[in-house]
PDB file of C-alpha atoms in Angstrom:
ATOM      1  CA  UNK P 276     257.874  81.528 -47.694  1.00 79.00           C
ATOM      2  CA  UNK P 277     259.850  84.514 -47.091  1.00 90.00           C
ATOM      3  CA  UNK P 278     262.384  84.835 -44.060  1.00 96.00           C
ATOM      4  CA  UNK P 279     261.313  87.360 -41.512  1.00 97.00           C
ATOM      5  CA  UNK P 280     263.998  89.237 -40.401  1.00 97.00           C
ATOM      6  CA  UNK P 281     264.124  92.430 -37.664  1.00 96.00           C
ATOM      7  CA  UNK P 282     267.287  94.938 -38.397  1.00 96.00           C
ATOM      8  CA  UNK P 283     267.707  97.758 -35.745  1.00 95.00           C
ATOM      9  CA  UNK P 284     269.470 100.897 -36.038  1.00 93.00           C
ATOM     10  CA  UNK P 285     267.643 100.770 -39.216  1.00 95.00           C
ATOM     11  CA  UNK P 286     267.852 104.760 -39.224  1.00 94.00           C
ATOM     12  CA  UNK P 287     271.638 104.877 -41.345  1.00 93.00           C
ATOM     13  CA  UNK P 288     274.238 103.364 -42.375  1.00 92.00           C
ATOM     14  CA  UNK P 289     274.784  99.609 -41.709  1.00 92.00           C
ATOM     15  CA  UNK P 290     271.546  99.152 -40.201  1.00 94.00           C
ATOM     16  CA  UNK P 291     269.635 100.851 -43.554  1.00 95.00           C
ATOM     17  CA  UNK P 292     271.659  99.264 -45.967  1.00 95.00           C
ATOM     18  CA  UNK P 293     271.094  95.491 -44.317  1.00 96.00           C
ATOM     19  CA  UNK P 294     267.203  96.485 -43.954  1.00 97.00           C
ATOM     20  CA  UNK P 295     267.106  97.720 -47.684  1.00 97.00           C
ATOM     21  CA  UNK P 296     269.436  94.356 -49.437  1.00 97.00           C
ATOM     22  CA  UNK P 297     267.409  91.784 -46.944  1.00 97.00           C
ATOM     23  CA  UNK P 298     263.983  93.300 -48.441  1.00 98.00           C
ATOM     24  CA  UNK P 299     265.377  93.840 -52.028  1.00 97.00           C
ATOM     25  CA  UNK P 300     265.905  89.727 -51.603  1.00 97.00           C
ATOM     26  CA  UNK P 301     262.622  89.803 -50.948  1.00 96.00           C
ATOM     27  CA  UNK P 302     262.879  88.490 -46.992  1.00 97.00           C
ATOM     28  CA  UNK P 303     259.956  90.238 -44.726  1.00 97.00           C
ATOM     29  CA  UNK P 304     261.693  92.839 -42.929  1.00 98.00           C
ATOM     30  CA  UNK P 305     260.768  95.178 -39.867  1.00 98.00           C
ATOM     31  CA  UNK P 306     263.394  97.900 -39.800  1.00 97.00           C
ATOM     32  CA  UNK P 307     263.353  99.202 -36.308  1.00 96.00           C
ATOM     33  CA  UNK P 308     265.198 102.544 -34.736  1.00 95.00           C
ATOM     34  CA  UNK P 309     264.651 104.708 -32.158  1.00 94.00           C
ATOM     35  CA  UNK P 310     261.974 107.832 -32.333  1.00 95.00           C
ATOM     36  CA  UNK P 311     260.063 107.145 -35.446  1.00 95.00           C
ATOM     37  CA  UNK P 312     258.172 110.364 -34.758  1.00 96.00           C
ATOM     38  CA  UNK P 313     260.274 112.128 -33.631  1.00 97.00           C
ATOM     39  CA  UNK P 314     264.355 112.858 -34.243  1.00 96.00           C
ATOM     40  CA  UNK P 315     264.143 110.027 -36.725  1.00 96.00           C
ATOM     41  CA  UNK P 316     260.953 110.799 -38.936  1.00 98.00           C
ATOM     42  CA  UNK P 317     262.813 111.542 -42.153  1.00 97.00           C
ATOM     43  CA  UNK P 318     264.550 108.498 -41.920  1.00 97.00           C
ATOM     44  CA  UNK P 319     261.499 106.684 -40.798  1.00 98.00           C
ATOM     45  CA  UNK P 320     259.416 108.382 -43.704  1.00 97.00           C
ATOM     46  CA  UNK P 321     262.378 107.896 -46.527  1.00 97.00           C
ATOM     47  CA  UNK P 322     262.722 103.997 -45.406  1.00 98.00           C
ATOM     48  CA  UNK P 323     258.850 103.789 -45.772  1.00 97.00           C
ATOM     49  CA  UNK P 324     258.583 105.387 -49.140  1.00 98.00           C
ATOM     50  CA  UNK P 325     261.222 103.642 -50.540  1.00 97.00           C
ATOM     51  CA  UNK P 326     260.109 100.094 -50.109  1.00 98.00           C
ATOM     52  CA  UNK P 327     256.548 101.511 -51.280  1.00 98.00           C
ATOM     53  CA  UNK P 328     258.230 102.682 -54.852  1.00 98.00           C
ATOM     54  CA  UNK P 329     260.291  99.299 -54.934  1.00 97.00           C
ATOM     55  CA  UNK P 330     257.009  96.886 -53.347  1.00 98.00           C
ATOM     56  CA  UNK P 331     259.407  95.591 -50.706  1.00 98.00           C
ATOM     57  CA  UNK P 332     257.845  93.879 -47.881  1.00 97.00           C
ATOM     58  CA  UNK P 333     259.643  96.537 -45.301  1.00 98.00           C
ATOM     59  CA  UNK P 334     257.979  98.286 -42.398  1.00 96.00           C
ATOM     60  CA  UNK P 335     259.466 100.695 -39.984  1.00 97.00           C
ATOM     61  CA  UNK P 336     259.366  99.882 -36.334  1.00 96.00           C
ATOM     62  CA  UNK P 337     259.760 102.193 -33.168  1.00 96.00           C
ATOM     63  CA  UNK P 338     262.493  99.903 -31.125  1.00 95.00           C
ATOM     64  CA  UNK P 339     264.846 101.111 -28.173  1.00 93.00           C
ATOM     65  CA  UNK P 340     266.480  97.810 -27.588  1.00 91.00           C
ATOM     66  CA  UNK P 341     267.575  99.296 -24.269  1.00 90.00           C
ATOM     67  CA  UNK P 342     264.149  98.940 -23.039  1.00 92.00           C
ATOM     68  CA  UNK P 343     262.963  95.311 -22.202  1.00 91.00           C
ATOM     69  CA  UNK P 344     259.353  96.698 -22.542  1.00 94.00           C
ATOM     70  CA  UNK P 345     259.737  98.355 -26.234  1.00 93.00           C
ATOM     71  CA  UNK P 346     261.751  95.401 -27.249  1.00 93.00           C
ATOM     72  CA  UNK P 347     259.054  92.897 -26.456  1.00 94.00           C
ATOM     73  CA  UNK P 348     256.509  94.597 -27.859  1.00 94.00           C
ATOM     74  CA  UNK P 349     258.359  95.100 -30.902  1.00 95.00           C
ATOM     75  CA  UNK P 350     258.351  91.300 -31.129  1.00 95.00           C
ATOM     76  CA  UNK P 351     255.127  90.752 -30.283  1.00 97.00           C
ATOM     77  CA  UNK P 352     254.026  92.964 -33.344  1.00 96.00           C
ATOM     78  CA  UNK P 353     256.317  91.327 -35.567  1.00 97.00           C
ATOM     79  CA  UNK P 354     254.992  87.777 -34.205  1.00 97.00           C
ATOM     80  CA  UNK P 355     251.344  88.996 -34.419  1.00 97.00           C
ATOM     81  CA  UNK P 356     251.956  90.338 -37.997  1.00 94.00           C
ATOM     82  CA  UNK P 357     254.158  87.488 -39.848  1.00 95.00           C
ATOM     83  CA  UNK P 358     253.797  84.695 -37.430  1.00 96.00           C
ATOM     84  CA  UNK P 359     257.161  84.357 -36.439  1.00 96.00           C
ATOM     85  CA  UNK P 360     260.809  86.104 -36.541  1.00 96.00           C
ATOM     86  CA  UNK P 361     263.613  83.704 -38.106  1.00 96.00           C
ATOM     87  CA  UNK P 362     266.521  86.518 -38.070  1.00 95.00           C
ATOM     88  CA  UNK P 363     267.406  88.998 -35.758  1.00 93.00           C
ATOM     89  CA  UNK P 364     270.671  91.481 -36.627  1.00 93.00           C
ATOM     90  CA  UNK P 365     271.297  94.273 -33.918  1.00 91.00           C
ATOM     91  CA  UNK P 366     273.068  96.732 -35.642  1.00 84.00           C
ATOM     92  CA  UNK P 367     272.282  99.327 -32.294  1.00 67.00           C
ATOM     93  CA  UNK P 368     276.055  99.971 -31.421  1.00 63.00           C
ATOM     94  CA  UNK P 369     275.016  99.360 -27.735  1.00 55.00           C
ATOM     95  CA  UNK P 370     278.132  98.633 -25.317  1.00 50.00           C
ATOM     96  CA  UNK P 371     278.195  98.599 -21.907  1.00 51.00           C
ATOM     97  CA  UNK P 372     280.929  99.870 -19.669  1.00 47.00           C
TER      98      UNK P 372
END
């Protein structure tokens, strides 16, 4: 059984390139950033059409993780989907001053 993982700031960089090497080792993966519809579409659209052409078990998730409310229902989908979530890597860059 496959690990399910959640990578955010799945958008670029770090965050795309753990979200696309978890997947191509064939873990469950939600890739999750900020604005799916919006600002980050084309990333949301190439991330999605890439696991198609490979089969990778990868969906893109709308996730602020600095709302409490997006962040658990992010979860929730993920546990409603797969069952549970066995990895969690924030790759957000959030600090706090």
């Amino acid at each position: 059984m496959a690990q399910v993982i959640l990578v955010t700031g799945s958008n670029s960089g770090f965050g795309r390139a753990i979200a696309e090497m978890t997947a191509r080792e064939q873990y469950t993966v939600s890739a999750s950033m900020r604005d799916v519809a919006g600002k980050n579409a084309p990333a949301a659209h190439d991330l999605r059409s890439w696991a198609e052409r490979e089969r990778l078990d990868l969906r893109v998730l709308d996730l602020d993780v600095t709302d409490e409310a997006a962040v658990e229902k992010a979860v929730a989908e993920i546990l409603d989907a797969a069952g549970r979530l066995d990895i969690v890597v924030n790759n957000a860059g959030i600090s706090f001053v």
